[in-house]
Structure formats: C-alpha cells, structure tokens
Amino acid sequence: MRNRVLHSLFIFALVSLPAAWGDTANHAETLDRSRMLPLAAGGKALARIVVPPDGDCGVVRFAAQEMQKLLRQCTGADFGIAPQPGKKAVSIVLGDCKAARKAGIDVRDLPRDAFIIRAAGNTIYIAGRDNRTVDPLQALPGGKWANIFERGTLFGVYDFLERFTGTRFYFPGDLGIITPKQPTLSVPTMDIYEAPDFPQRELGIMTYPLITLKGTQQELFAEQNHYRYMLRLETKYVPCNHGLSRLGLLKRFGESNPEFFALLKNGKRDNDPKLPGRKHLGHLCFSDKGLREVVASDAAAFLSGQPASMTGATNPRYSRGPMWDPSAFQPGYFNISLTDGFGPALFCQDPSCQAFYSKGQAAELIWQFTADIARRLKSAGVPGYLTQAAYTVARPIPKVEI
C-alpha cells in the first residue's frame, strides 16, 4: 500500500487461512531412529541440561527450569542444570552460544519466534532468538505488555517436550498440563526447524474458579501468561483497535477545540466528558482539518520516539499524566481506529461530514481521514505504519487510495 497504511480486512484473512496454514517452508524435521539418545532409564537421569556461560540469560535459565520440571514429571528423574556439557552423557544445550554456532545454529539467521532443535554427537542444541534483558519470572505477573519479548529458545523447549515426550498444554494451570509417565525415555537424533506461520497468534483466556484456583490479579496474570508461553503465542503486538480514544483528545481539546468533536443532532458538540447515559464519549468530526493536524502530529511524535509529554497524549482511564497506551501504540505502529460506540446516531452533523454520511459513505470519510494522516507522515519522512481496523462502519472498501 503506497502510504504504508495497514488495515484489517477480516474477510480476506478468513479466505486466506487455508492457503497460508502450515507453510512447509516454516516446518522441517529430520529424525534418525537408528541412533537414539537416552535421556532417562528406570527413573534416573542419563542426560543433563546445559546453560552455557556465554549464552546465559533470563529466558534461557527459565527455559532450563521448565525443561527440568517437565522432564521430572514425565520420567521421575532429577535432571541437573550445569554450565558445561558432560563428557559422555547426553547434554541438552540451550540458547545462543559458541557451541551452538559451531553446530551450525546462528540465531541471527532465524525469524522472530523461530527455533532449531539439532543433535550433534551426544549433544542436543535448542536455540532461538531471545531477549537477553528480560527475566520471564519477573515478567509473568506483569500483564500482557510486560511479556512482549522474544523467547525463541523457550519455544523450542516446549516444542521438544511436546514432540518427544507427549507433553500437552491443554489449559492454564498445572491441571491443564499432561505429561505421560515414562521412566525410560530416549529420543531420536534430530534436526528440526520451526517458524510460526502467523506473526499474530493470540487467544482469549477466561478464568473459571474450578480451573484457576489462584486469587490475586498478579497470580492470575502469571498463570495466563505462562500458558501463552507454552502455546508459543505472539511476542510482538500490532495494535489495531481503539487508537483514537487512547490519545485523550477529549481531555486535551474538549474545551479549547470543540470543533474537533462530532456535532450531534441536538446541536451540541460531543465534547462533554460528563455526559450521562453513554459509556463512550468524544466522537470526532473527521472532516476537521485541525483535528487531522493534531492526530498526525501525535503519530509523528510517537513514531519518532518522542515521549507522550511532548504532545500530552494520554489514556485517562489508566493514567493521570501523559502516556502512550501500549494497547494502541507499539514501536513502529500507530493505531487510529474508531472509538467504540460509533454509529449513525453519533454521526457528525457538520455539512462536510454529512456530505459522506448522508450518502451512506461513512467508510469513505473515515478512510480519507486515515489516508490523509498517512500522507502527512510520508511527506515528513516519518518511519512506521498506521493501522486502522476495517470493521463496523469502516468495513466497506473505500475509493480513496490507501
């Protein structure tokens, strides 16, 4: 798209699923069952887990602990975690390190969230791209935004356990983890490459007392985020919802610039932050040039790395001061999707807007607004993408060039 505008065309996405699902370029497996590598026998460990000093980081340590715990549940054996491989016993070396690179694994060549599982001699290497500054144990209770970081090695560990031990992750919590008991366990010599078919991979998790027994919000976050790790869900979030409402336009300009807001049928602007009887307030006059300048300026500031204090952008629901709400603004992406509740009853009555609304062309006006912001950013040389969800009144394909 010429102006680098991303938008969600859900019909296209659904039609494309069968063709995109299971891209063979993302999945490669070679197994040699003539040469088995023993991990446990009679409930005793025959292998060690290795966190090499030159690959040591929070993600790799967490991956080692997860492998140790789940292998113990499977075999009953206690697998040690060591800094060096053993001389004869099988070693499972985790993370990016010199030994892995010597075995032909260079994580710099891997896409995000991909990993390689490869046996060389009596050593099994599992490595992917990892954020070396984040400790998952600290991130787990922190909500979604604390968990947007790369953890390819951890994903490789979960894949290894599913693939070779039969471990399954059915739902959050210990009750949802199934580890078939096998006190004697060997795995074939392997060479495996896995990369995700989709960069965006997410699910909604409902919390039921009979399944999730933990109580505090932090404990619930930790349990749910842990489950997201196990399912290898997205580590990068592309925002595409609620962006305009996350700029705090009503708080910033409700009094000074009422023309930014929709002219309602009662002759008043939708700029009253205390209007009773309606949850979503501050719907906009999309034809107003001043509003477009403000939104473009906000987008340029964020995409150029400026703090929210430079513009005053905020989400009053979560902050009393300036902030870039991560649900709408992520590095390289700025969302300007509609405020919830927008529809015909709240269409602006200004003649410039009614030139579209009265003809059933709400989508055309909204996408003209979006394209105008994109052109301004492109002309100014601002890097990044705008995102706009094609849903509700913005769903029809517009004529404007985007």
mmCIF file of C-alpha atoms in Angstrom:
data_model
loop_
_atom_site.group_PDB
_atom_site.id
_atom_site.type_symbol
_atom_site.label_atom_id
_atom_site.label_comp_id
_atom_site.label_asym_id
_atom_site.label_seq_id
_atom_site.Cartn_x
_atom_site.Cartn_y
_atom_site.Cartn_z
ATOM 1 C CA MET A 1 0.000 0.000 0.000
ATOM 2 C CA ARG A 2 1.504 3.235 -1.188
ATOM 3 C CA ASN A 3 1.055 5.154 2.043
ATOM 4 C CA ARG A 4 2.006 2.207 4.245
ATOM 5 C CA VAL A 5 -1.389 2.031 5.872
ATOM 6 C CA LEU A 6 -2.229 -1.318 7.444
ATOM 7 C CA HIS A 7 -5.829 -2.287 7.954
ATOM 8 C CA SER A 8 -7.619 -5.425 8.990
ATOM 9 C CA LEU A 9 -9.656 -6.950 6.183
ATOM 10 C CA PHE A 10 -11.208 -9.822 8.064
ATOM 11 C CA ILE A 11 -12.930 -11.422 5.040
ATOM 12 C CA PHE A 12 -9.608 -11.594 3.183
ATOM 13 C CA ALA A 13 -7.921 -13.052 6.247
ATOM 14 C CA LEU A 14 -10.509 -15.792 6.586
ATOM 15 C CA VAL A 15 -10.349 -16.673 2.903
ATOM 16 C CA SER A 16 -6.549 -16.783 3.064
ATOM 17 C CA LEU A 17 -6.303 -19.118 6.052
ATOM 18 C CA PRO A 18 -6.407 -22.429 4.153
ATOM 19 C CA ALA A 19 -3.687 -21.324 1.741
ATOM 20 C CA ALA A 20 -1.409 -19.896 4.424
ATOM 21 C CA TRP A 21 -1.847 -22.584 7.064
ATOM 22 C CA GLY A 22 1.112 -24.902 7.511
ATOM 23 C CA ASP A 23 3.610 -23.300 5.146
ATOM 24 C CA THR A 24 6.139 -26.093 4.564
ATOM 25 C CA ALA A 25 8.998 -23.571 4.452
ATOM 26 C CA ASN A 26 8.370 -22.942 8.154
ATOM 27 C CA HIS A 27 8.490 -26.584 9.237
ATOM 28 C CA ALA A 28 11.294 -29.079 8.643
ATOM 29 C CA GLU A 29 12.004 -32.274 10.545
ATOM 30 C CA THR A 30 14.610 -34.993 10.009
ATOM 31 C CA LEU A 31 14.661 -37.877 12.500
ATOM 32 C CA ASP A 32 17.087 -40.794 12.653
ATOM 33 C CA ARG A 33 15.604 -43.500 14.866
ATOM 34 C CA SER A 34 18.532 -45.802 14.201
ATOM 35 C CA ARG A 35 20.535 -43.659 16.620
ATOM 36 C CA MET A 36 18.577 -42.999 19.796
ATOM 37 C CA LEU A 37 19.787 -40.637 22.515
ATOM 38 C CA PRO A 38 18.950 -41.856 26.057
ATOM 39 C CA LEU A 39 17.600 -39.234 28.457
ATOM 40 C CA ALA A 40 16.389 -41.426 31.332
ATOM 41 C CA ALA A 41 16.263 -45.085 32.368
ATOM 42 C CA GLY A 42 14.272 -46.541 35.243
ATOM 43 C CA GLY A 43 13.513 -43.106 36.641
ATOM 44 C CA LYS A 44 17.155 -41.994 36.686
ATOM 45 C CA ALA A 45 18.514 -39.171 34.530
ATOM 46 C CA LEU A 46 21.040 -40.063 31.840
ATOM 47 C CA ALA A 47 21.324 -36.513 30.498
ATOM 48 C CA ARG A 48 21.952 -33.003 31.745
ATOM 49 C CA ILE A 49 20.528 -29.623 30.804
ATOM 50 C CA VAL A 50 23.193 -27.056 29.962
ATOM 51 C CA VAL A 51 23.024 -23.278 30.286
ATOM 52 C CA PRO A 52 26.417 -22.242 28.850
ATOM 53 C CA PRO A 53 28.004 -19.147 30.419
ATOM 54 C CA ASP A 54 28.224 -17.351 27.068
ATOM 55 C CA GLY A 55 24.517 -17.969 26.431
ATOM 56 C CA ASP A 56 23.220 -17.376 29.942
ATOM 57 C CA CYS A 57 20.248 -15.006 30.186
ATOM 58 C CA GLY A 58 16.864 -14.898 31.896
ATOM 59 C CA VAL A 59 14.990 -16.564 29.047
ATOM 60 C CA VAL A 60 17.483 -19.437 28.793
ATOM 61 C CA ARG A 61 17.519 -20.008 32.562
ATOM 62 C CA PHE A 62 13.726 -20.082 32.604
ATOM 63 C CA ALA A 63 13.723 -22.500 29.655
ATOM 64 C CA ALA A 64 16.124 -24.781 31.541
ATOM 65 C CA GLN A 65 13.919 -24.748 34.629
ATOM 66 C CA GLU A 66 10.828 -25.539 32.556
ATOM 67 C CA MET A 67 12.594 -28.454 30.863
ATOM 68 C CA GLN A 68 13.873 -29.741 34.197
ATOM 69 C CA LYS A 69 10.426 -29.590 35.809
ATOM 70 C CA LEU A 70 8.509 -31.187 32.941
ATOM 71 C CA LEU A 71 11.091 -33.908 32.311
ATOM 72 C CA ARG A 72 10.902 -34.758 36.010
ATOM 73 C CA GLN A 73 7.118 -35.011 35.803
ATOM 74 C CA CYS A 74 7.468 -37.265 32.773
ATOM 75 C CA THR A 75 10.296 -39.577 33.889
ATOM 76 C CA GLY A 76 10.516 -39.131 37.645
ATOM 77 C CA ALA A 77 14.208 -38.338 37.189
ATOM 78 C CA ASP A 78 16.091 -35.319 38.501
ATOM 79 C CA PHE A 79 17.884 -33.638 35.602
ATOM 80 C CA GLY A 80 20.727 -31.387 36.642
ATOM 81 C CA ILE A 81 21.324 -27.941 35.156
ATOM 82 C CA ALA A 82 25.020 -27.361 34.507
ATOM 83 C CA PRO A 83 27.202 -24.737 32.773
ATOM 84 C CA GLN A 84 29.099 -27.291 30.683
ATOM 85 C CA PRO A 85 28.177 -30.441 28.704
ATOM 86 C CA GLY A 86 29.120 -33.837 30.089
ATOM 87 C CA LYS A 87 31.909 -35.889 28.516
ATOM 88 C CA LYS A 88 29.859 -38.950 27.585
ATOM 89 C CA ALA A 89 26.261 -38.481 28.713
ATOM 90 C CA VAL A 90 23.725 -36.700 26.545
ATOM 91 C CA SER A 91 23.660 -32.932 27.054
ATOM 92 C CA ILE A 92 20.810 -30.600 26.093
ATOM 93 C CA VAL A 93 22.439 -27.223 25.432
ATOM 94 C CA LEU A 94 20.077 -24.253 25.469
ATOM 95 C CA GLY A 95 20.338 -20.847 23.848
ATOM 96 C CA ASP A 96 22.652 -18.926 21.561
ATOM 97 C CA CYS A 97 26.267 -19.800 22.329
ATOM 98 C CA LYS A 98 29.563 -20.631 20.630
ATOM 99 C CA ALA A 99 28.871 -24.352 20.800
ATOM 100 C CA ALA A 100 25.502 -23.920 19.080
ATOM 101 C CA ARG A 101 27.059 -21.775 16.370
ATOM 102 C CA LYS A 102 29.749 -24.416 15.878
ATOM 103 C CA ALA A 103 26.892 -26.880 15.312
ATOM 104 C CA GLY A 104 25.592 -24.611 12.547
ATOM 105 C CA ILE A 105 22.918 -22.731 14.509
ATOM 106 C CA ASP A 106 23.147 -18.964 14.088
ATOM 107 C CA VAL A 107 20.043 -17.409 15.625
ATOM 108 C CA ARG A 108 20.711 -14.177 13.741
ATOM 109 C CA ASP A 109 19.502 -16.002 10.634
ATOM 110 C CA LEU A 110 16.204 -17.008 12.257
ATOM 111 C CA PRO A 111 12.938 -15.074 12.038
ATOM 112 C CA ARG A 112 11.185 -13.948 15.184
ATOM 113 C CA ASP A 113 9.893 -16.815 17.362
ATOM 114 C CA ALA A 114 11.621 -19.493 15.255
ATOM 115 C CA PHE A 115 13.981 -22.079 16.707
ATOM 116 C CA ILE A 116 16.214 -25.014 15.797
ATOM 117 C CA ILE A 117 16.490 -28.337 17.633
ATOM 118 C CA ARG A 118 19.553 -30.213 16.414
ATOM 119 C CA ALA A 119 21.558 -33.198 17.628
ATOM 120 C CA ALA A 120 25.304 -33.321 17.005
ATOM 121 C CA GLY A 121 27.039 -36.308 18.523
ATOM 122 C CA ASN A 122 25.680 -36.767 22.034
ATOM 123 C CA THR A 123 24.591 -33.133 22.333
ATOM 124 C CA ILE A 124 21.147 -31.721 21.583
ATOM 125 C CA TYR A 125 21.040 -27.990 20.846
ATOM 126 C CA ILE A 126 17.868 -25.931 21.240
ATOM 127 C CA ALA A 127 18.196 -22.277 20.272
ATOM 128 C CA GLY A 128 16.179 -19.333 19.026
ATOM 129 C CA ARG A 129 16.297 -15.567 19.283
ATOM 130 C CA ASP A 130 15.916 -14.417 22.894
ATOM 131 C CA ASN A 131 15.643 -11.044 24.551
ATOM 132 C CA ARG A 132 18.680 -11.064 26.806
ATOM 133 C CA THR A 133 17.440 -8.294 29.111
ATOM 134 C CA VAL A 134 14.129 -9.798 30.285
ATOM 135 C CA ASP A 135 13.633 -12.324 33.080
ATOM 136 C CA PRO A 136 10.382 -14.226 32.414
ATOM 137 C CA LEU A 137 9.928 -14.882 36.133
ATOM 138 C CA GLN A 138 9.715 -11.130 36.660
ATOM 139 C CA ALA A 139 7.602 -10.561 33.544
ATOM 140 C CA LEU A 140 4.971 -13.249 34.130
ATOM 141 C CA PRO A 141 2.826 -11.359 36.684
ATOM 142 C CA GLY A 142 3.118 -8.072 34.794
ATOM 143 C CA GLY A 143 0.265 -8.333 32.295
ATOM 144 C CA LYS A 144 0.419 -8.575 28.516
ATOM 145 C CA TRP A 145 2.726 -5.634 27.849
ATOM 146 C CA ALA A 146 5.465 -6.949 30.125
ATOM 147 C CA ASN A 147 5.505 -10.130 28.061
ATOM 148 C CA ILE A 148 6.142 -8.704 24.601
ATOM 149 C CA PHE A 149 9.689 -10.033 24.240
ATOM 150 C CA GLU A 150 11.483 -12.658 22.160
ATOM 151 C CA ARG A 151 11.862 -16.124 23.685
ATOM 152 C CA GLY A 152 12.676 -18.479 20.821
ATOM 153 C CA THR A 153 14.740 -20.886 22.932
ATOM 154 C CA LEU A 154 11.864 -21.306 25.386
ATOM 155 C CA PHE A 155 9.513 -22.040 22.496
ATOM 156 C CA GLY A 156 11.980 -24.676 21.298
ATOM 157 C CA VAL A 157 11.963 -26.345 24.718
ATOM 158 C CA TYR A 158 8.174 -26.589 24.766
ATOM 159 C CA ASP A 159 8.189 -27.996 21.225
ATOM 160 C CA PHE A 160 10.822 -30.583 22.199
ATOM 161 C CA LEU A 161 8.709 -31.709 25.154
ATOM 162 C CA GLU A 162 5.551 -31.969 23.072
ATOM 163 C CA ARG A 163 7.272 -33.716 20.209
ATOM 164 C CA PHE A 164 9.349 -36.276 22.116
ATOM 165 C CA THR A 165 7.647 -36.794 25.489
ATOM 166 C CA GLY A 166 3.994 -36.368 24.559
ATOM 167 C CA THR A 167 3.556 -33.433 26.940
ATOM 168 C CA ARG A 168 0.415 -31.419 26.219
ATOM 169 C CA PHE A 169 -0.694 -27.974 27.365
ATOM 170 C CA TYR A 170 -4.485 -28.024 27.349
ATOM 171 C CA PHE A 171 -5.351 -25.013 29.516
ATOM 172 C CA PRO A 172 -3.770 -22.741 32.149
ATOM 173 C CA GLY A 173 -2.541 -24.153 35.431
ATOM 174 C CA ASP A 174 -0.959 -27.427 36.472
ATOM 175 C CA LEU A 175 -4.230 -29.278 35.939
ATOM 176 C CA GLY A 176 -4.063 -28.496 32.228
ATOM 177 C CA ILE A 177 -0.538 -29.875 31.694
ATOM 178 C CA ILE A 178 -0.398 -33.560 30.758
ATOM 179 C CA THR A 179 2.955 -35.371 30.996
ATOM 180 C CA PRO A 180 2.744 -39.083 30.097
ATOM 181 C CA LYS A 181 4.722 -41.164 32.593
ATOM 182 C CA GLN A 182 7.722 -42.879 31.025
ATOM 183 C CA PRO A 183 10.623 -43.548 33.409
ATOM 184 C CA THR A 184 12.708 -44.740 30.470
ATOM 185 C CA LEU A 185 12.969 -42.177 27.713
ATOM 186 C CA SER A 186 15.085 -41.942 24.573
ATOM 187 C CA VAL A 187 14.766 -39.562 21.649
ATOM 188 C CA PRO A 188 15.901 -39.971 18.038
ATOM 189 C CA THR A 189 18.741 -37.982 16.572
ATOM 190 C CA MET A 190 17.000 -34.947 15.129
ATOM 191 C CA ASP A 191 17.351 -31.838 13.006
ATOM 192 C CA ILE A 192 14.267 -29.621 13.343
ATOM 193 C CA TYR A 193 13.442 -26.127 12.172
ATOM 194 C CA GLU A 194 10.221 -24.415 13.231
ATOM 195 C CA ALA A 195 8.953 -20.929 12.464
ATOM 196 C CA PRO A 196 5.443 -19.564 13.039
ATOM 197 C CA ASP A 197 3.005 -19.434 10.133
ATOM 198 C CA PHE A 198 1.489 -16.223 11.525
ATOM 199 C CA PRO A 199 3.223 -13.386 13.403
ATOM 200 C CA GLN A 200 0.000 -12.606 15.289
ATOM 201 C CA ARG A 201 -1.042 -15.545 17.477
ATOM 202 C CA GLU A 202 -3.308 -14.878 20.431
ATOM 203 C CA LEU A 203 -6.302 -16.248 22.295
ATOM 204 C CA GLY A 204 -8.660 -15.016 24.973
ATOM 205 C CA ILE A 205 -8.473 -16.751 28.337
ATOM 206 C CA MET A 206 -11.491 -16.883 30.624
ATOM 207 C CA THR A 207 -10.803 -17.570 34.285
ATOM 208 C CA TYR A 208 -13.040 -20.120 35.982
ATOM 209 C CA PRO A 209 -12.715 -20.912 39.723
ATOM 210 C CA LEU A 210 -12.779 -24.670 39.139
ATOM 211 C CA ILE A 211 -9.771 -24.417 36.820
ATOM 212 C CA THR A 212 -7.827 -21.442 38.130
ATOM 213 C CA LEU A 213 -7.554 -21.541 41.897
ATOM 214 C CA LYS A 214 -5.163 -18.635 42.408
ATOM 215 C CA GLY A 215 -6.583 -15.382 43.607
ATOM 216 C CA THR A 216 -4.605 -12.158 43.165
ATOM 217 C CA GLN A 217 -4.506 -10.314 39.860
ATOM 218 C CA GLN A 218 -0.754 -10.831 39.640
ATOM 219 C CA GLU A 219 -1.143 -14.585 40.176
ATOM 220 C CA LEU A 220 -3.831 -14.791 37.511
ATOM 221 C CA PHE A 221 -1.672 -12.819 35.078
ATOM 222 C CA ALA A 222 1.275 -15.112 35.800
ATOM 223 C CA GLU A 223 -0.750 -18.268 35.204
ATOM 224 C CA GLN A 224 -2.298 -16.981 31.987
ATOM 225 C CA ASN A 225 0.961 -15.581 30.603
ATOM 226 C CA HIS A 226 2.720 -18.832 31.439
ATOM 227 C CA TYR A 227 0.125 -20.631 29.350
ATOM 228 C CA ARG A 228 0.749 -18.213 26.487
ATOM 229 C CA TYR A 229 4.428 -19.125 26.664
ATOM 230 C CA MET A 230 3.575 -22.819 26.419
ATOM 231 C CA LEU A 231 1.365 -22.288 23.369
ATOM 232 C CA ARG A 232 4.103 -20.193 21.712
ATOM 233 C CA LEU A 233 1.787 -17.245 21.193
ATOM 234 C CA GLU A 234 2.808 -13.889 19.780
ATOM 235 C CA THR A 235 5.773 -11.955 21.130
ATOM 236 C CA LYS A 236 5.038 -8.878 19.042
ATOM 237 C CA TYR A 237 1.790 -6.923 19.199
ATOM 238 C CA VAL A 238 0.473 -4.973 16.209
ATOM 239 C CA PRO A 239 -2.208 -2.631 17.584
ATOM 240 C CA CYS A 240 -5.381 -2.264 15.564
ATOM 241 C CA ASN A 241 -8.117 -1.075 17.896
ATOM 242 C CA HIS A 242 -9.287 1.942 19.908
ATOM 243 C CA GLY A 243 -6.378 4.164 18.902
ATOM 244 C CA LEU A 244 -8.215 7.481 18.695
ATOM 245 C CA SER A 245 -9.724 7.030 22.152
ATOM 246 C CA ARG A 246 -6.229 6.346 23.534
ATOM 247 C CA LEU A 247 -4.970 9.827 22.653
ATOM 248 C CA GLY A 248 -7.017 11.600 25.324
ATOM 249 C CA LEU A 249 -8.412 14.049 22.761
ATOM 250 C CA LEU A 250 -11.493 14.837 24.841
ATOM 251 C CA LYS A 251 -9.411 15.690 27.896
ATOM 252 C CA ARG A 252 -6.894 17.685 25.864
ATOM 253 C CA PHE A 253 -9.166 19.590 23.487
ATOM 254 C CA GLY A 254 -12.743 19.263 24.749
ATOM 255 C CA GLU A 255 -12.821 22.873 25.944
ATOM 256 C CA SER A 256 -10.276 24.554 23.684
ATOM 257 C CA ASN A 257 -11.284 22.969 20.369
ATOM 258 C CA PRO A 258 -14.922 21.841 20.382
ATOM 259 C CA GLU A 259 -14.831 21.778 16.567
ATOM 260 C CA PHE A 260 -12.736 18.588 16.787
ATOM 261 C CA PHE A 261 -15.775 16.706 18.039
ATOM 262 C CA ALA A 262 -18.915 15.489 16.313
ATOM 263 C CA LEU A 263 -21.799 17.933 16.008
ATOM 264 C CA LEU A 264 -24.713 15.958 17.420
ATOM 265 C CA LYS A 265 -28.356 16.078 16.344
ATOM 266 C CA ASN A 266 -29.185 18.185 19.400
ATOM 267 C CA GLY A 267 -26.893 20.921 18.085
ATOM 268 C CA LYS A 268 -24.174 20.301 20.672
ATOM 269 C CA ARG A 269 -20.654 19.001 20.183
ATOM 270 C CA ASP A 270 -19.745 15.613 21.661
ATOM 271 C CA ASN A 271 -17.192 17.243 23.942
ATOM 272 C CA ASP A 272 -18.857 16.843 27.339
ATOM 273 C CA PRO A 273 -16.750 14.389 29.389
ATOM 274 C CA LYS A 274 -19.532 14.000 31.965
ATOM 275 C CA LEU A 275 -22.472 13.337 29.656
ATOM 276 C CA PRO A 276 -24.713 10.789 31.445
ATOM 277 C CA GLY A 277 -26.219 7.705 29.836
ATOM 278 C CA ARG A 278 -23.426 6.960 27.356
ATOM 279 C CA LYS A 279 -20.244 4.975 28.016
ATOM 280 C CA HIS A 280 -18.152 6.154 25.058
ATOM 281 C CA LEU A 281 -17.795 9.913 24.609
ATOM 282 C CA GLY A 282 -15.790 12.296 22.474
ATOM 283 C CA HIS A 283 -16.669 11.052 18.983
ATOM 284 C CA LEU A 284 -14.961 13.083 16.307
ATOM 285 C CA CYS A 285 -15.585 15.385 13.371
ATOM 286 C CA PHE A 286 -13.423 13.538 10.852
ATOM 287 C CA SER A 287 -13.548 16.342 8.298
ATOM 288 C CA ASP A 288 -11.979 18.909 10.637
ATOM 289 C CA LYS A 289 -8.537 19.936 9.393
ATOM 290 C CA GLY A 290 -7.276 20.956 12.821
ATOM 291 C CA LEU A 291 -8.097 17.535 14.230
ATOM 292 C CA ARG A 292 -6.169 15.901 11.415
ATOM 293 C CA GLU A 293 -3.148 18.070 12.185
ATOM 294 C CA VAL A 294 -3.226 17.044 15.848
ATOM 295 C CA VAL A 295 -3.539 13.316 15.125
ATOM 296 C CA ALA A 296 -0.766 13.494 12.521
ATOM 297 C CA SER A 297 1.437 15.372 14.994
ATOM 298 C CA ASP A 298 0.783 12.774 17.693
ATOM 299 C CA ALA A 299 1.595 9.962 15.269
ATOM 300 C CA ALA A 300 4.806 11.653 14.147
ATOM 301 C CA ALA A 301 5.874 12.181 17.756
ATOM 302 C CA PHE A 302 5.330 8.566 18.753
ATOM 303 C CA LEU A 303 6.858 7.027 15.635
ATOM 304 C CA SER A 304 9.886 9.307 16.015
ATOM 305 C CA GLY A 305 10.474 8.131 19.578
ATOM 306 C CA GLN A 306 9.304 11.238 21.432
ATOM 307 C CA PRO A 307 7.727 10.897 24.892
ATOM 308 C CA ALA A 308 3.991 11.433 25.328
ATOM 309 C CA SER A 309 4.769 14.509 27.419
ATOM 310 C CA MET A 310 5.721 16.263 24.177
ATOM 311 C CA THR A 311 2.110 16.063 22.984
ATOM 312 C CA GLY A 312 0.028 15.462 26.098
ATOM 313 C CA ALA A 313 -1.354 12.199 24.708
ATOM 314 C CA THR A 314 -2.891 10.066 27.434
ATOM 315 C CA ASN A 315 -5.490 7.464 28.261
ATOM 316 C CA PRO A 316 -7.466 8.960 31.172
ATOM 317 C CA ARG A 317 -8.772 5.521 32.145
ATOM 318 C CA TYR A 318 -5.293 4.341 33.127
ATOM 319 C CA SER A 319 -3.154 7.402 33.722
ATOM 320 C CA ARG A 320 -3.425 10.895 35.130
ATOM 321 C CA GLY A 321 -0.475 12.052 33.094
ATOM 322 C CA PRO A 322 0.857 11.711 29.550
ATOM 323 C CA MET A 323 1.340 8.176 28.258
ATOM 324 C CA TRP A 324 1.498 6.226 25.033
ATOM 325 C CA ASP A 325 -1.042 3.482 25.658
ATOM 326 C CA PRO A 326 0.618 0.197 24.565
ATOM 327 C CA SER A 327 -2.735 -1.241 23.518
ATOM 328 C CA ALA A 328 -2.802 1.264 20.644
ATOM 329 C CA PHE A 329 0.812 2.311 20.120
ATOM 330 C CA GLN A 330 3.710 -0.103 19.724
ATOM 331 C CA PRO A 331 7.193 0.528 18.302
ATOM 332 C CA GLY A 332 6.741 1.205 14.594
ATOM 333 C CA TYR A 333 2.924 1.108 14.736
ATOM 334 C CA PHE A 334 0.399 3.857 15.480
ATOM 335 C CA ASN A 335 -3.289 2.980 15.589
ATOM 336 C CA ILE A 336 -6.108 5.387 14.731
ATOM 337 C CA SER A 337 -9.105 3.054 14.855
ATOM 338 C CA LEU A 338 -12.536 4.326 15.831
ATOM 339 C CA THR A 339 -13.803 4.886 19.339
ATOM 340 C CA ASP A 340 -16.227 2.203 20.497
ATOM 341 C CA GLY A 341 -19.916 3.026 20.181
ATOM 342 C CA PHE A 342 -19.531 4.981 16.944
ATOM 343 C CA GLY A 343 -22.503 4.637 14.612
ATOM 344 C CA PRO A 344 -25.290 6.524 12.781
ATOM 345 C CA ALA A 345 -26.746 8.032 15.965
ATOM 346 C CA LEU A 346 -23.409 9.761 16.592
ATOM 347 C CA PHE A 347 -22.502 10.766 13.037
ATOM 348 C CA CYS A 348 -21.325 14.361 12.896
ATOM 349 C CA GLN A 349 -23.968 16.751 11.518
ATOM 350 C CA ASP A 350 -21.400 19.203 10.160
ATOM 351 C CA PRO A 351 -22.085 19.713 6.414
ATOM 352 C CA SER A 352 -18.582 18.498 5.480
ATOM 353 C CA CYS A 353 -19.211 15.204 7.276
ATOM 354 C CA GLN A 354 -22.829 14.915 6.148
ATOM 355 C CA ALA A 355 -21.622 15.051 2.539
ATOM 356 C CA PHE A 356 -20.489 11.471 3.236
ATOM 357 C CA TYR A 357 -22.803 10.218 5.976
ATOM 358 C CA SER A 358 -25.998 11.265 4.178
ATOM 359 C CA LYS A 359 -24.976 9.128 1.190
ATOM 360 C CA GLY A 360 -24.079 6.049 3.256
ATOM 361 C CA GLN A 361 -20.364 6.688 2.750
ATOM 362 C CA ALA A 362 -19.106 6.692 6.336
ATOM 363 C CA ALA A 363 -16.241 4.373 5.410
ATOM 364 C CA GLU A 364 -15.108 6.750 2.666
ATOM 365 C CA LEU A 365 -14.793 9.640 5.131
ATOM 366 C CA ILE A 366 -13.020 7.537 7.743
ATOM 367 C CA TRP A 367 -10.519 6.131 5.250
ATOM 368 C CA GLN A 368 -9.947 9.585 3.731
ATOM 369 C CA PHE A 369 -9.102 10.729 7.256
ATOM 370 C CA THR A 370 -6.701 7.790 7.644
ATOM 371 C CA ALA A 371 -5.091 8.272 4.230
ATOM 372 C CA ASP A 372 -4.622 11.990 4.898
ATOM 373 C CA ILE A 373 -2.749 11.249 8.133
ATOM 374 C CA ALA A 374 -0.601 8.708 6.269
ATOM 375 C CA ARG A 375 0.257 11.188 3.506
ATOM 376 C CA ARG A 376 1.307 13.778 6.061
ATOM 377 C CA LEU A 377 3.620 11.287 7.767
ATOM 378 C CA LYS A 378 5.061 10.097 4.479
ATOM 379 C CA SER A 379 5.734 13.658 3.313
ATOM 380 C CA ALA A 380 7.536 14.362 6.588
ATOM 381 C CA GLY A 381 9.652 11.220 6.245
ATOM 382 C CA VAL A 382 8.283 9.696 9.444
ATOM 383 C CA PRO A 383 9.047 5.937 9.623
ATOM 384 C CA GLY A 384 6.461 3.366 10.627
ATOM 385 C CA TYR A 385 2.908 2.283 9.955
ATOM 386 C CA LEU A 386 -0.596 3.493 10.673
ATOM 387 C CA THR A 387 -3.127 0.813 11.491
ATOM 388 C CA GLN A 388 -6.882 1.133 11.102
ATOM 389 C CA ALA A 389 -9.398 -1.636 11.701
ATOM 390 C CA ALA A 390 -11.843 -2.268 8.858
ATOM 391 C CA TYR A 391 -14.861 -3.052 10.988
ATOM 392 C CA THR A 392 -18.373 -1.728 11.694
ATOM 393 C CA VAL A 393 -18.967 1.409 9.611
ATOM 394 C CA ALA A 394 -15.354 1.372 8.328
ATOM 395 C CA ARG A 395 -15.689 -2.108 6.838
ATOM 396 C CA PRO A 396 -16.692 -1.235 3.217
ATOM 397 C CA ILE A 397 -13.760 -0.906 0.825
ATOM 398 C CA PRO A 398 -13.245 2.814 0.103
ATOM 399 C CA LYS A 399 -12.479 4.523 -3.183
ATOM 400 C CA VAL A 400 -9.750 6.678 -1.677
ATOM 401 C CA GLU A 401 -6.228 5.498 -2.447
ATOM 402 C CA ILE A 402 -4.665 3.987 0.652
#
